[in-house]
Phi, psi and omega in degrees: 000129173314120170329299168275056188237308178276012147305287174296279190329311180307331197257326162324296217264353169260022153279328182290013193257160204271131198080354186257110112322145163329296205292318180299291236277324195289326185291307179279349140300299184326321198305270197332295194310315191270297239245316176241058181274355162276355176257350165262341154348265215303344154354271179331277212298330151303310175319244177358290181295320193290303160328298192287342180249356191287134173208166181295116228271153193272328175262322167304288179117332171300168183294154148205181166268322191278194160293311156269131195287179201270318192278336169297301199297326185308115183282355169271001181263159181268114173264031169241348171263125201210097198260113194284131166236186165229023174184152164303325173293321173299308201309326200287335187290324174264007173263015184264341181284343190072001173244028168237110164271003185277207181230186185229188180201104181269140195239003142082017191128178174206171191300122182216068131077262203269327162292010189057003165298091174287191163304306213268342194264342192245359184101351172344302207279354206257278181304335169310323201252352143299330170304305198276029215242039173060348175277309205286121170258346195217129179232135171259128119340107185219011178284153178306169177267033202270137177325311158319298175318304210273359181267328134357299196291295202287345169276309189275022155271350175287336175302293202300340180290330181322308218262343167099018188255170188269144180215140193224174161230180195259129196305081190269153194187236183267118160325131137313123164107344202263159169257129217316307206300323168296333182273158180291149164339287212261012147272336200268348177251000111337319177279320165307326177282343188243027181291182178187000000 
């Protein structure tokens, strides 16, 4: 057996992080290793409790520890609003904005195809029937803008408008604080086109 095989097991396994390459995953061993060997404790050791206790929340679809996540269980949210995401990361991202009071539906990914991500793989029939489940009046979009997003976005607003629920998305446009001259094309003629 090789001297360094839990050395190459480490960098294996912080290559599997999203963006991490050979050079990145060998440079934060080395680091941890050489430098932090009490931050690769607590590494570990997080790792571990979050694997072993993190699990998707049952209405939602988001991380939690519990059965329900803290914004389900939240008795102040407008449960007539219900904002479609694709990851636990968007959602911390629009509740860091504070201007959604509503509840989510995380799909866990979005439709892709060529990747075999089907309707049944992101959860579809789950949010059809939360949608439909007569408290929800309105479901936001929040999927990315991405081809995949916006291909994502137009099938299920076409289920739902089918089932008769009202549906909106989220507006994209000119960044705040930029100046118009500085923006990409297909952001200034989006904003123009959804201007209101």
């Amino acid at each position: 057996m090789s001297d360094t095989s839990s050395l190459d097991a480490l960098i294996q396994a912080l290559r599997r992080l999203p963006g991490i390459g050979q050079k990145s995953a060998q440079r934060m061993a080395f680091h941890l290793l050489q430098h932090d060997r009490a931050g690769a404790q607590l590494l570990s050791q997080a790792l571990a409790q979050a694997s072993s206790h993190v699990r998707h929340c049952v209405r939602c679809h988001t991380f939690t520890e519990g059965e329900l996540c803290e914004v389900c269980q939240d008795p102040g949210r407008d449960t007539a609003r219900l904002c479609v995401v694709e990851t636990p990361a968007d959602q911390a991202a629009m509740e860091r904005t504070g201007a959604f009071k509503g509840l989510y539906f995380v799909l866990m990914g979005r439709l892709s195809p060529l990747d075999g991500v089907g309707p049944r793989d992101i959860g579809v029939q789950e949010l059809l029937e939360r949608a439909g489940d007569g408290v929800v009046q309105e479901v936001i979009l929040a999927t990315s803008f991405t081809a995949e997003g916006e291909a994502t976005a137009h099938a299920l607003a076409e289920a739902l408008k089918r089932r008769g629920v009202r549906v909106t998305r989220l507006a994209r446009g000119v960044p705040v604080g930029s100046e118009l001259e500085y923006v990409d094309l297909g952001t200034i003629a989006h904003a123009l086109a959804d201007r209101r």
